């Protein structure tokens, strides 16, 4: 949507153009009332003609100016992105979505700054940036300048508000400066983009033209440049772009981050040939720029910190939401015992388990591992949890349920994401379990005599979410007295110690063989042994364990 931006006191106030005409003037009936006795009651208006927005002077006393040229009264002129409008002392920028973003400031405010590819300048001196420059050069002025910058930026934490305040302070430190500008590098492209400019005279709206040669030198050599009266140099007399600079003296210094990398420049110039900048001025500007760069870095660090705090808070909420999707208690059934633990590698994870009653005589056991962890895994995990609950509320037939779950998850599944999954229904009357395995590690079953049984790979189907319509094999097995089933995700057997040694599937089986005959205690002890193996090394994957069976023999 097109808009005009009021530029005043280093600030930018946008006004969206939603209906036409938009009248500009001092009269209260104007769409945008301007507080200046140099503006006529009805000074100018913006109108729409086809796809164009036009500026029309309404016969004002002091005239309407577009890019420095006075408009003929009652003759509309088309506007384009970045155009400068001046009504008396009031300045605007016109914005729409058609222009080159490089012409706009980093904060969305087009400024009157041009980088001239052909322009060069006579470099009169240079000085390396870093620290506060030569301490023996005007140390009192440097200290005063640094204090002024600190005072100007006191309490400023918004990055977009720092640049105008820096320029205000620089105009106090350098009374000979007529114009100032600050440019920043885009993070993505490294190109310089104007973010702020200031003119000492409020009656001028002249575009500041900067030399590409000087800007490149400042950034590449990380040094401050002093340039003087480029227009009078005979080497550039044939260049119209140079003669149009009309700069008698200019200083340009880099802004360096904490790692001594340039991220922007500060430019000051004077058009008074009697008030040229000196080498000492350059040293002073370098010192002040160093403090200004520190202010930028502090603001960026604060923004990063606040964003991190916000993200951490949101992740904590997400973790609580995910926890709420997992059962807060497991079924309590005579003759059976159920245990489960869940530990995400990050705030949220992609492991999943559920265990709940189906009627009075059956228990559903649901256990899975999403490909991937963190937020993507958690989102799929939450969807899987809701699908299982919804499906099992309509059927306790494992062969029907697994196909419905798979078909639903295949619909709009993100490419490369899938779920290895085990679904089982325990019949408490028959003491049997009907089980299907969708690409997950087989349950480890310890029998009453201590022997280990693993359900064969021949019943393992493909993971959930890969192929709809797939028919999963299903088996039914008796649960004998003393049988204990242990299900794990790969965060258990792939847990690593500080030397990157895996816990391993063999150690899992050995531990189950020698472990407690109590399912809950066996699960707790297994998790503790995995933690002991890791020996303080952060887990690299989610760790989930489920143990259930008929203990007491």
Short mmCIF file of C-alpha atoms in Angstrom, two decimals:
data_model
loop_
_atom_site.label_atom_id
_atom_site.label_comp_id
_atom_site.label_asym_id
_atom_site.label_seq_id
_atom_site.Cartn_x
_atom_site.Cartn_y
_atom_site.Cartn_z
CA UNK A 1 0.00 0.00 0.00
CA UNK A 2 1.42 3.44 -0.90
CA UNK A 3 2.20 5.89 1.90
CA UNK A 4 3.94 9.15 2.62
CA UNK A 5 6.43 9.32 5.47
CA UNK A 6 6.83 12.54 7.45
CA UNK A 7 10.52 13.09 8.27
CA UNK A 8 10.96 15.30 11.31
CA UNK A 9 13.60 15.51 14.04
CA UNK A 10 15.26 12.30 12.86
CA UNK A 11 12.01 10.37 13.17
CA UNK A 12 9.75 8.91 10.49
CA UNK A 13 5.96 8.89 10.78
CA UNK A 14 4.18 6.93 8.02
CA UNK A 15 0.71 7.80 6.74
CA UNK A 16 -1.02 5.12 4.67
CA UNK A 17 -2.79 6.30 1.53
CA UNK A 18 -6.09 4.47 1.62
CA UNK A 19 -8.46 7.01 -0.01
CA UNK A 20 -8.04 9.97 -2.34
CA UNK A 21 -7.73 12.89 -2.57
CA UNK A 22 -5.35 13.36 0.37
CA UNK A 23 -5.18 17.07 1.17
CA UNK A 24 -2.05 18.47 2.82
CA UNK A 25 -2.09 21.84 4.53
CA UNK A 26 -2.53 23.94 7.63
CA UNK A 27 -6.33 23.91 7.69
CA UNK A 28 -7.99 21.48 10.15
CA UNK A 29 -10.14 20.08 7.33
CA UNK A 30 -7.05 18.75 5.53
CA UNK A 31 -6.53 15.00 5.51
CA UNK A 32 -3.07 15.60 6.97
CA UNK A 33 -2.80 18.84 8.92
CA UNK A 34 0.69 20.39 8.90
CA UNK A 35 1.78 22.60 11.77
CA UNK A 36 3.77 25.37 10.08
CA UNK A 37 2.92 28.98 9.18
CA UNK A 38 5.00 28.51 6.00
CA UNK A 39 2.45 25.98 4.76
CA UNK A 40 -0.70 27.24 3.05
CA UNK A 41 -4.15 26.41 4.42
CA UNK A 42 -4.70 24.02 1.50
CA UNK A 43 -1.16 23.59 0.23
CA UNK A 44 -1.14 20.45 -1.94
CA UNK A 45 -2.95 17.18 -2.48
CA UNK A 46 -2.30 13.59 -3.51
CA UNK A 47 -4.64 12.16 -6.11
CA UNK A 48 -4.96 8.83 -7.88
CA UNK A 49 -4.93 8.52 -11.67
CA UNK A 50 -5.07 4.95 -12.87
CA UNK A 51 -2.24 3.08 -11.18
CA UNK A 52 -0.33 6.28 -10.40
CA UNK A 53 -0.33 8.48 -7.33
CA UNK A 54 0.08 12.16 -8.29
CA UNK A 55 1.20 15.21 -6.30
CA UNK A 56 -0.58 18.47 -7.12
CA UNK A 57 0.25 21.93 -5.80
CA UNK A 58 -2.94 23.86 -4.96
CA UNK A 59 -1.53 27.32 -5.63
CA UNK A 60 0.42 27.47 -2.35
CA UNK A 61 2.28 30.58 -1.30
CA UNK A 62 5.68 28.94 -0.84
CA UNK A 63 5.34 26.23 -3.49
CA UNK A 64 5.53 22.44 -3.49
CA UNK A 65 8.80 20.72 -4.35
CA UNK A 66 9.31 17.21 -5.75
CA UNK A 67 12.91 15.97 -5.59
CA UNK A 68 14.10 19.59 -5.25
CA UNK A 69 12.10 20.93 -8.23
CA UNK A 70 9.14 23.24 -7.77
CA UNK A 71 5.85 22.02 -9.20
CA UNK A 72 3.67 24.10 -11.48
CA UNK A 73 0.45 24.87 -9.58
CA UNK A 74 -2.55 22.72 -10.45
CA UNK A 75 -0.40 20.43 -12.61
CA UNK A 76 -0.24 16.92 -11.05
CA UNK A 77 3.13 15.14 -11.17
CA UNK A 78 3.46 11.34 -10.80
CA UNK A 79 5.24 9.92 -7.74
CA UNK A 80 7.58 6.97 -7.62
CA UNK A 81 9.03 5.04 -4.71
CA UNK A 82 11.56 7.10 -2.76
CA UNK A 83 10.51 10.52 -4.12
CA UNK A 84 11.16 13.48 -1.81
CA UNK A 85 8.38 15.98 -1.18
CA UNK A 86 8.90 19.39 0.46
CA UNK A 87 6.02 21.67 1.45
CA UNK A 88 7.53 24.77 3.08
CA UNK A 89 9.85 23.33 5.76
CA UNK A 90 7.89 20.07 5.99
CA UNK A 91 9.56 17.07 4.31
CA UNK A 92 8.07 13.76 3.22
CA UNK A 93 9.13 10.63 1.41
CA UNK A 94 6.77 8.72 -0.84
CA UNK A 95 6.83 4.92 -0.56
CA UNK A 96 5.22 2.11 -2.46
CA UNK A 97 6.09 -1.53 -3.09
CA UNK A 98 7.45 -1.07 -6.60
CA UNK A 99 10.90 0.36 -5.94
CA UNK A 100 14.30 -1.16 -5.42
CA UNK A 101 14.66 -2.04 -1.73
CA UNK A 102 18.26 -0.93 -1.94
CA UNK A 103 16.96 2.65 -2.23
CA UNK A 104 15.21 2.43 1.11
CA UNK A 105 16.68 2.56 4.57
CA UNK A 106 17.11 -0.58 6.61
CA UNK A 107 14.07 0.46 8.62
CA UNK A 108 11.79 1.19 5.68
CA UNK A 109 12.44 4.95 5.32
CA UNK A 110 13.70 6.06 1.90
CA UNK A 111 16.39 8.70 2.37
CA UNK A 112 18.00 11.27 0.07
CA UNK A 113 21.31 9.43 -0.18
CA UNK A 114 22.86 8.21 -3.42
CA UNK A 115 25.99 6.12 -3.85
CA UNK A 116 27.58 7.30 -7.09
CA UNK A 117 29.35 4.48 -8.92
CA UNK A 118 31.42 6.91 -11.02
CA UNK A 119 32.34 9.32 -8.28
CA UNK A 120 35.77 9.51 -6.76
CA UNK A 121 37.27 12.07 -4.40
CA UNK A 122 40.66 13.48 -3.58
CA UNK A 123 41.66 11.60 -0.44
CA UNK A 124 43.59 14.02 1.75
CA UNK A 125 44.25 11.67 4.63
CA UNK A 126 43.33 8.40 6.27
CA UNK A 127 43.58 6.76 9.67
CA UNK A 128 43.12 3.19 10.80
CA UNK A 129 39.97 2.48 12.76
CA UNK A 130 39.82 0.50 15.96
CA UNK A 131 39.69 1.48 19.59
CA UNK A 132 39.64 5.23 20.08
CA UNK A 133 42.39 6.17 17.64
CA UNK A 134 45.52 8.05 18.64
CA UNK A 135 45.08 8.93 22.28
CA UNK A 136 47.45 11.91 22.10
CA UNK A 137 45.33 13.67 19.45
CA UNK A 138 42.84 16.01 21.13
CA UNK A 139 42.21 13.67 24.09
CA UNK A 140 39.95 16.21 25.81
CA UNK A 141 37.76 16.56 22.70
CA UNK A 142 37.64 12.78 22.31
CA UNK A 143 36.47 12.36 25.88
CA UNK A 144 33.86 15.08 25.45
CA UNK A 145 32.68 13.50 22.19
CA UNK A 146 32.39 10.06 23.76
CA UNK A 147 30.48 11.50 26.70
CA UNK A 148 28.12 13.30 24.33
CA UNK A 149 27.44 10.10 22.44
CA UNK A 150 26.84 8.22 25.68
CA UNK A 151 24.46 10.92 26.89
CA UNK A 152 22.61 11.04 23.58
CA UNK A 153 22.13 7.28 23.55
CA UNK A 154 21.31 6.87 27.24
CA UNK A 155 18.23 4.65 27.58
CA UNK A 156 18.06 3.92 23.84
CA UNK A 157 17.61 0.21 23.18
CA UNK A 158 15.79 0.30 19.83
CA UNK A 159 18.31 -0.03 17.00
CA UNK A 160 16.26 2.19 14.66
CA UNK A 161 16.43 5.09 17.14
CA UNK A 162 20.21 5.01 17.59
CA UNK A 163 21.24 6.43 14.20
CA UNK A 164 19.32 9.76 14.38
CA UNK A 165 20.64 10.37 17.90
CA UNK A 166 24.20 9.69 16.80
CA UNK A 167 23.89 12.28 14.04
CA UNK A 168 22.43 14.82 16.47
CA UNK A 169 25.42 14.33 18.77
CA UNK A 170 27.89 14.53 15.87
CA UNK A 171 26.45 17.88 14.78
CA UNK A 172 27.17 19.17 18.30
CA UNK A 173 30.70 17.75 18.26
CA UNK A 174 31.44 19.06 14.73
CA UNK A 175 29.78 22.49 14.37
CA UNK A 176 31.24 22.85 10.84
CA UNK A 177 29.32 19.77 9.58
CA UNK A 178 26.50 20.62 7.17
CA UNK A 179 25.28 17.11 6.38
CA UNK A 180 25.62 13.71 7.92
CA UNK A 181 24.55 10.21 7.02
CA UNK A 182 24.84 6.68 8.37
CA UNK A 183 24.77 3.58 6.16
CA UNK A 184 24.54 -0.04 7.27
CA UNK A 185 25.39 -3.27 5.48
CA UNK A 186 22.57 -5.66 4.77
CA UNK A 187 23.22 -8.97 6.52
CA UNK A 188 22.09 -10.98 3.49
CA UNK A 189 23.92 -9.17 0.70
CA UNK A 190 26.54 -6.96 2.36
CA UNK A 191 25.34 -3.95 0.36
CA UNK A 192 25.22 -0.56 2.07
CA UNK A 193 21.79 0.85 2.86
CA UNK A 194 21.15 4.35 4.26
CA UNK A 195 19.48 4.32 7.68
CA UNK A 196 19.70 7.99 8.74
CA UNK A 197 20.67 11.41 7.45
CA UNK A 198 20.70 14.94 8.83
CA UNK A 199 21.01 18.45 7.33
CA UNK A 200 22.01 21.37 9.50
CA UNK A 201 19.84 23.68 7.40
CA UNK A 202 16.13 22.88 7.53
CA UNK A 203 15.55 24.72 4.26
CA UNK A 204 17.45 22.29 2.07
CA UNK A 205 16.46 18.87 0.84
CA UNK A 206 19.47 18.21 -1.34
CA UNK A 207 20.35 14.57 -1.89
CA UNK A 208 23.65 13.49 -0.36
CA UNK A 209 25.85 11.83 -3.00
CA UNK A 210 28.58 9.55 -1.73
CA UNK A 211 31.61 8.25 -3.58
CA UNK A 212 31.67 4.50 -4.11
CA UNK A 213 35.48 4.65 -4.14
CA UNK A 214 35.61 6.14 -0.67
CA UNK A 215 32.97 3.79 0.73
CA UNK A 216 34.80 0.76 -0.64
CA UNK A 217 38.11 1.99 0.76
CA UNK A 218 36.62 2.61 4.21
CA UNK A 219 35.07 -0.86 4.37
CA UNK A 220 37.92 -2.83 2.82
CA UNK A 221 40.76 -1.11 4.70
CA UNK A 222 38.73 -0.48 7.86
CA UNK A 223 40.11 3.04 7.94
CA UNK A 224 38.73 6.55 8.17
CA UNK A 225 39.04 8.77 5.10
CA UNK A 226 39.40 12.56 4.90
CA UNK A 227 38.53 13.95 1.49
CA UNK A 228 38.59 17.58 0.36
CA UNK A 229 37.19 19.57 -2.55
CA UNK A 230 36.94 16.73 -5.08
CA UNK A 231 35.07 18.96 -7.53
CA UNK A 232 38.04 21.26 -8.03
CA UNK A 233 40.51 18.47 -8.76
CA UNK A 234 41.53 18.58 -12.43
CA UNK A 235 41.53 14.78 -12.64
CA UNK A 236 37.76 14.78 -12.17
CA UNK A 237 36.80 17.92 -14.06
CA UNK A 238 35.20 15.92 -16.86
CA UNK A 239 32.89 14.08 -14.48
CA UNK A 240 29.52 15.74 -14.06
CA UNK A 241 28.74 13.45 -11.15
CA UNK A 242 31.83 14.71 -9.30
CA UNK A 243 31.11 18.37 -9.92
CA UNK A 244 27.61 17.85 -8.61
CA UNK A 245 28.96 16.72 -5.26
CA UNK A 246 29.80 20.34 -4.25
CA UNK A 247 31.48 19.01 -1.11
CA UNK A 248 34.44 21.03 0.10
CA UNK A 249 35.40 18.62 2.88
CA UNK A 250 34.19 15.20 3.91
CA UNK A 251 35.00 12.52 6.50
CA UNK A 252 33.92 8.89 6.28
CA UNK A 253 34.72 6.29 8.96
CA UNK A 254 33.74 2.65 9.44
CA UNK A 255 31.61 1.15 12.18
CA UNK A 256 33.29 -2.03 13.44
CA UNK A 257 31.64 -4.84 15.38
CA UNK A 258 33.13 -6.70 18.33
CA UNK A 259 35.13 -8.91 15.97
CA UNK A 260 36.59 -5.90 14.14
CA UNK A 261 34.40 -6.43 11.08
CA UNK A 262 32.82 -3.39 9.37
CA UNK A 263 29.03 -3.26 9.41
CA UNK A 264 28.44 0.35 8.39
CA UNK A 265 29.87 3.82 7.86
CA UNK A 266 29.39 7.33 9.21
CA UNK A 267 29.80 10.21 6.75
CA UNK A 268 30.04 13.93 7.53
CA UNK A 269 30.60 16.76 5.06
CA UNK A 270 30.79 20.52 5.00
CA UNK A 271 30.08 22.80 2.06
CA UNK A 272 31.87 25.78 3.59
CA UNK A 273 35.39 26.01 2.08
CA UNK A 274 36.52 27.99 5.13
CA UNK A 275 35.61 25.19 7.55
CA UNK A 276 37.33 22.14 6.18
CA UNK A 277 37.81 19.08 8.34
CA UNK A 278 41.33 18.30 9.55
CA UNK A 279 43.27 15.16 10.39
CA UNK A 280 42.53 15.83 14.04
CA UNK A 281 38.82 15.94 13.22
CA UNK A 282 39.18 12.56 11.55
CA UNK A 283 40.81 11.12 14.68
CA UNK A 284 37.99 12.56 16.78
CA UNK A 285 35.32 11.08 14.50
CA UNK A 286 37.03 7.68 14.66
CA UNK A 287 36.91 7.78 18.45
CA UNK A 288 33.26 8.79 18.48
CA UNK A 289 32.41 6.17 15.83
CA UNK A 290 34.00 3.48 17.99
CA UNK A 291 31.67 4.40 20.83
CA UNK A 292 28.71 4.57 18.44
CA UNK A 293 29.54 1.11 17.11
CA UNK A 294 29.59 -0.19 20.68
CA UNK A 295 26.12 1.27 21.17
CA UNK A 296 24.88 -0.57 18.08
CA UNK A 297 26.43 -3.82 19.24
CA UNK A 298 24.96 -3.45 22.73
CA UNK A 299 21.53 -2.80 21.24
CA UNK A 300 21.83 -5.81 18.96
CA UNK A 301 22.96 -8.02 21.84
CA UNK A 302 20.02 -6.80 23.90
CA UNK A 303 17.60 -7.51 21.06
CA UNK A 304 19.12 -10.97 20.65
CA UNK A 305 18.86 -11.57 24.39
CA UNK A 306 15.24 -10.45 24.52
CA UNK A 307 14.40 -12.58 21.48
CA UNK A 308 16.09 -15.55 23.15
CA UNK A 309 14.12 -14.95 26.34
CA UNK A 310 10.90 -14.79 24.35
CA UNK A 311 11.81 -17.94 22.45
CA UNK A 312 12.73 -19.76 25.66
CA UNK A 313 9.41 -18.75 27.21
CA UNK A 314 7.52 -19.94 24.14
CA UNK A 315 9.46 -23.22 24.12
CA UNK A 316 8.64 -23.71 27.79
CA UNK A 317 4.98 -23.25 26.99
CA UNK A 318 5.34 -25.68 24.06
CA UNK A 319 7.02 -28.21 26.37
CA UNK A 320 4.12 -27.94 28.82
CA UNK A 321 1.64 -28.36 25.99
CA UNK A 322 3.49 -31.44 24.77
CA UNK A 323 3.61 -32.88 28.28
CA UNK A 324 -0.15 -32.41 28.47
CA UNK A 325 -0.50 -34.65 25.40
CA UNK A 326 1.22 -37.49 27.25
CA UNK A 327 -0.71 -39.47 29.88
CA UNK A 328 -0.35 -38.08 33.40
CA UNK A 329 -1.07 -41.51 34.82
CA UNK A 330 -1.07 -45.05 33.47
CA UNK A 331 -3.78 -47.71 33.87
CA UNK A 332 -4.00 -49.46 37.25
CA UNK A 333 -5.08 -53.03 36.58
CA UNK A 334 -4.92 -56.03 38.91
CA UNK A 335 -2.15 -58.39 37.87
CA UNK A 336 -0.49 -55.85 35.52
CA UNK A 337 1.92 -53.00 35.95
CA UNK A 338 2.74 -50.14 33.56
CA UNK A 339 5.65 -47.69 33.57
CA UNK A 340 6.80 -44.99 31.12
CA UNK A 341 9.37 -42.17 31.09
CA UNK A 342 9.96 -39.41 28.55
CA UNK A 343 13.03 -37.14 28.30
CA UNK A 344 13.34 -34.79 25.32
CA UNK A 345 16.81 -33.85 24.03
CA UNK A 346 15.52 -30.31 23.50
CA UNK A 347 12.65 -28.35 25.06
CA UNK A 348 10.25 -30.42 22.98
CA UNK A 349 10.79 -33.71 21.20
CA UNK A 350 9.49 -36.21 18.71
CA UNK A 351 9.14 -39.32 20.88
CA UNK A 352 5.63 -40.41 21.77
CA UNK A 353 3.86 -42.85 24.05
CA UNK A 354 0.36 -43.42 25.32
CA UNK A 355 -1.34 -46.05 27.42
CA UNK A 356 -5.05 -46.00 28.23
CA UNK A 357 -8.07 -48.17 28.93
CA UNK A 358 -10.43 -49.26 26.16
CA UNK A 359 -13.61 -50.09 27.99
CA UNK A 360 -13.10 -52.19 31.10
CA UNK A 361 -11.24 -55.20 29.71
CA UNK A 362 -8.64 -53.84 27.31
CA UNK A 363 -5.59 -51.57 27.42
CA UNK A 364 -4.14 -49.74 24.42
CA UNK A 365 -0.35 -49.46 24.27
CA UNK A 366 0.91 -46.85 21.78
CA UNK A 367 4.61 -46.07 21.32
CA UNK A 368 6.50 -44.21 18.59
CA UNK A 369 9.47 -42.15 17.46
CA UNK A 370 9.15 -39.33 14.92
CA UNK A 371 11.99 -38.92 12.41
CA UNK A 372 13.63 -35.79 13.76
CA UNK A 373 13.49 -33.99 17.08
CA UNK A 374 12.82 -30.51 18.35
CA UNK A 375 9.86 -28.46 17.13
CA UNK A 376 9.25 -30.33 13.80
CA UNK A 377 9.21 -33.66 15.61
CA UNK A 378 6.98 -32.29 18.36
CA UNK A 379 4.40 -31.03 15.85
CA UNK A 380 4.16 -34.44 14.18
CA UNK A 381 4.12 -36.11 17.58
CA UNK A 382 1.13 -34.00 18.65
CA UNK A 383 -0.71 -34.90 15.48
CA UNK A 384 0.08 -38.59 16.00
CA UNK A 385 -1.23 -38.45 19.58
CA UNK A 386 -4.56 -36.96 18.51
CA UNK A 387 -4.95 -39.42 15.61
CA UNK A 388 -4.35 -42.44 17.86
CA UNK A 389 -6.81 -41.24 20.50
CA UNK A 390 -9.47 -40.51 17.88
CA UNK A 391 -8.98 -43.82 16.08
CA UNK A 392 -8.97 -46.02 19.18
CA UNK A 393 -12.18 -44.41 20.41
CA UNK A 394 -13.97 -46.07 17.48
CA UNK A 395 -12.23 -49.47 17.26
CA UNK A 396 -10.08 -51.83 19.30
CA UNK A 397 -9.20 -53.92 16.25
CA UNK A 398 -5.43 -53.40 15.81
CA UNK A 399 -5.39 -54.30 12.10
CA UNK A 400 -8.13 -51.75 11.35
CA UNK A 401 -6.70 -49.09 13.65
CA UNK A 402 -3.13 -49.18 12.29
CA UNK A 403 -4.32 -48.74 8.72
CA UNK A 404 -6.54 -45.80 9.65
CA UNK A 405 -3.72 -44.18 11.62
CA UNK A 406 -1.28 -44.65 8.75
CA UNK A 407 -3.70 -43.37 6.09
CA UNK A 408 -4.47 -40.28 8.16
CA UNK A 409 -0.80 -39.51 8.81
CA UNK A 410 0.07 -40.01 5.13
CA UNK A 411 -2.34 -37.21 4.27
CA UNK A 412 -0.30 -33.98 4.09
CA UNK A 413 2.72 -35.59 5.76
CA UNK A 414 5.85 -33.45 5.38
CA UNK A 415 8.34 -35.02 2.98
CA UNK A 416 11.13 -36.84 4.80
CA UNK A 417 9.13 -37.14 8.03
CA UNK A 418 7.72 -40.43 9.26
CA UNK A 419 7.00 -42.25 12.53
CA UNK A 420 8.32 -45.62 13.64
CA UNK A 421 5.50 -46.98 15.73
CA UNK A 422 4.15 -49.88 17.80
CA UNK A 423 0.46 -50.36 18.50
CA UNK A 424 -0.82 -53.02 20.85
CA UNK A 425 -4.09 -53.91 22.55
CA UNK A 426 -3.95 -56.00 25.72
CA UNK A 427 -6.97 -58.23 26.43
CA UNK A 428 -7.10 -58.42 30.24
CA UNK A 429 -9.55 -61.31 30.19
CA UNK A 430 -7.49 -63.49 27.84
CA UNK A 431 -4.09 -62.22 29.07
CA UNK A 432 -2.97 -61.70 25.50
CA UNK A 433 -1.71 -58.80 23.38
CA UNK A 434 -2.45 -58.10 19.73
CA UNK A 435 0.49 -56.22 18.29
CA UNK A 436 1.69 -54.55 15.10
CA UNK A 437 5.04 -52.92 14.42
CA UNK A 438 5.50 -50.07 11.91
CA UNK A 439 9.26 -49.94 11.48
CA UNK A 440 10.18 -49.65 15.18
CA UNK A 441 12.64 -51.68 17.25
CA UNK A 442 10.92 -54.87 18.42
CA UNK A 443 9.83 -55.05 22.05
CA UNK A 444 12.24 -56.95 24.30
CA UNK A 445 10.33 -59.54 26.34
CA UNK A 446 11.83 -61.03 29.48
CA UNK A 447 10.11 -64.23 30.55
CA UNK A 448 9.70 -65.48 34.09
CA UNK A 449 12.74 -67.75 33.79
CA UNK A 450 14.96 -64.82 32.76
CA UNK A 451 15.18 -65.72 29.07
CA UNK A 452 14.86 -62.99 26.46
CA UNK A 453 12.46 -63.06 23.54
CA UNK A 454 12.21 -60.59 20.67
CA UNK A 455 9.32 -60.59 18.25
CA UNK A 456 10.65 -61.51 14.82
CA UNK A 457 11.45 -59.00 12.11
CA UNK A 458 9.01 -60.70 9.77
CA UNK A 459 6.09 -58.78 11.28
CA UNK A 460 7.79 -55.37 11.04
CA UNK A 461 6.11 -53.14 8.45
CA UNK A 462 7.14 -49.79 7.05
CA UNK A 463 7.00 -46.65 9.24
CA UNK A 464 3.82 -44.62 9.54
CA UNK A 465 3.37 -41.83 7.00
CA UNK A 466 5.23 -43.34 4.04
CA UNK A 467 2.60 -45.26 2.03
CA UNK A 468 -1.15 -45.05 2.46
CA UNK A 469 -3.17 -48.23 2.02
CA UNK A 470 -0.28 -50.36 3.35
CA UNK A 471 -1.42 -53.57 5.09
CA UNK A 472 0.51 -54.09 8.32
CA UNK A 473 1.04 -57.61 9.68
CA UNK A 474 -0.55 -58.22 13.08
CA UNK A 475 0.19 -60.95 15.66
CA UNK A 476 -1.48 -62.04 18.86
CA UNK A 477 0.64 -63.41 21.72
CA UNK A 478 -0.22 -64.64 25.19
CA UNK A 479 1.16 -62.71 28.16
CA UNK A 480 2.38 -65.31 30.60
CA UNK A 481 2.79 -64.67 34.31
CA UNK A 482 6.22 -63.04 34.77
CA UNK A 483 6.43 -61.71 31.20
CA UNK A 484 7.73 -58.13 31.02
CA UNK A 485 7.70 -56.10 27.78
CA UNK A 486 10.24 -53.27 27.33
CA UNK A 487 9.91 -50.70 24.53
CA UNK A 488 12.56 -48.07 23.88
CA UNK A 489 13.34 -45.35 21.34
CA UNK A 490 16.77 -45.08 19.73
CA UNK A 491 17.75 -42.36 22.21
CA UNK A 492 18.37 -45.23 24.65
CA UNK A 493 20.65 -47.59 22.71
CA UNK A 494 22.32 -44.68 20.87
CA UNK A 495 23.12 -42.70 24.03
CA UNK A 496 26.84 -41.81 24.00
CA UNK A 497 29.42 -41.34 26.70
CA UNK A 498 32.05 -38.53 26.60
CA UNK A 499 34.20 -40.73 24.32
CA UNK A 500 31.29 -41.20 21.86
CA UNK A 501 30.79 -44.86 22.77
CA UNK A 502 27.19 -46.01 22.24
CA UNK A 503 25.14 -47.59 25.00
CA UNK A 504 24.16 -50.25 22.45
CA UNK A 505 21.29 -52.67 21.95
CA UNK A 506 23.25 -55.56 23.49
CA UNK A 507 23.66 -53.65 26.73
CA UNK A 508 19.92 -52.93 26.73
CA UNK A 509 19.14 -56.65 26.42
CA UNK A 510 21.71 -57.63 29.06
CA UNK A 511 20.35 -55.06 31.47
CA UNK A 512 16.77 -56.25 30.96
CA UNK A 513 17.86 -59.87 31.45
CA UNK A 514 19.57 -59.10 34.77
CA UNK A 515 17.23 -56.32 35.91
CA UNK A 516 14.38 -56.15 38.36
CA UNK A 517 11.31 -58.32 37.96
CA UNK A 518 9.20 -55.30 38.81
CA UNK A 519 8.31 -53.43 35.55
CA UNK A 520 8.34 -49.95 37.12
CA UNK A 521 11.66 -50.56 38.86
CA UNK A 522 13.16 -52.07 35.72
CA UNK A 523 12.22 -48.98 33.72
CA UNK A 524 13.65 -46.59 36.32
CA UNK A 525 16.86 -48.59 36.62
CA UNK A 526 17.33 -48.73 32.83
CA UNK A 527 16.97 -44.94 32.55
CA UNK A 528 19.44 -44.49 35.41
CA UNK A 529 21.96 -46.81 33.73
CA UNK A 530 21.69 -44.86 30.47
CA UNK A 531 22.36 -41.63 32.39
CA UNK A 532 25.33 -43.24 34.10
CA UNK A 533 26.74 -44.32 30.74
CA UNK A 534 26.41 -40.80 29.33
CA UNK A 535 28.37 -39.53 32.35
CA UNK A 536 27.26 -35.93 31.90
CA UNK A 537 27.32 -35.81 28.12
CA UNK A 538 24.19 -34.04 26.84
CA UNK A 539 21.75 -36.42 25.20
CA UNK A 540 21.66 -36.20 21.43
CA UNK A 541 18.21 -37.68 21.01
CA UNK A 542 14.94 -38.06 22.88
CA UNK A 543 14.90 -40.92 25.40
CA UNK A 544 11.61 -42.75 25.98
CA UNK A 545 11.07 -46.02 27.81
CA UNK A 546 7.89 -48.02 28.36
CA UNK A 547 7.75 -51.19 30.46
CA UNK A 548 4.65 -53.28 31.19
CA UNK A 549 3.77 -56.85 32.04
CA UNK A 550 2.58 -59.37 34.63
CA UNK A 551 5.04 -59.32 37.53
CA UNK A 552 4.99 -61.21 40.79
CA UNK A 553 6.35 -64.62 39.78
#
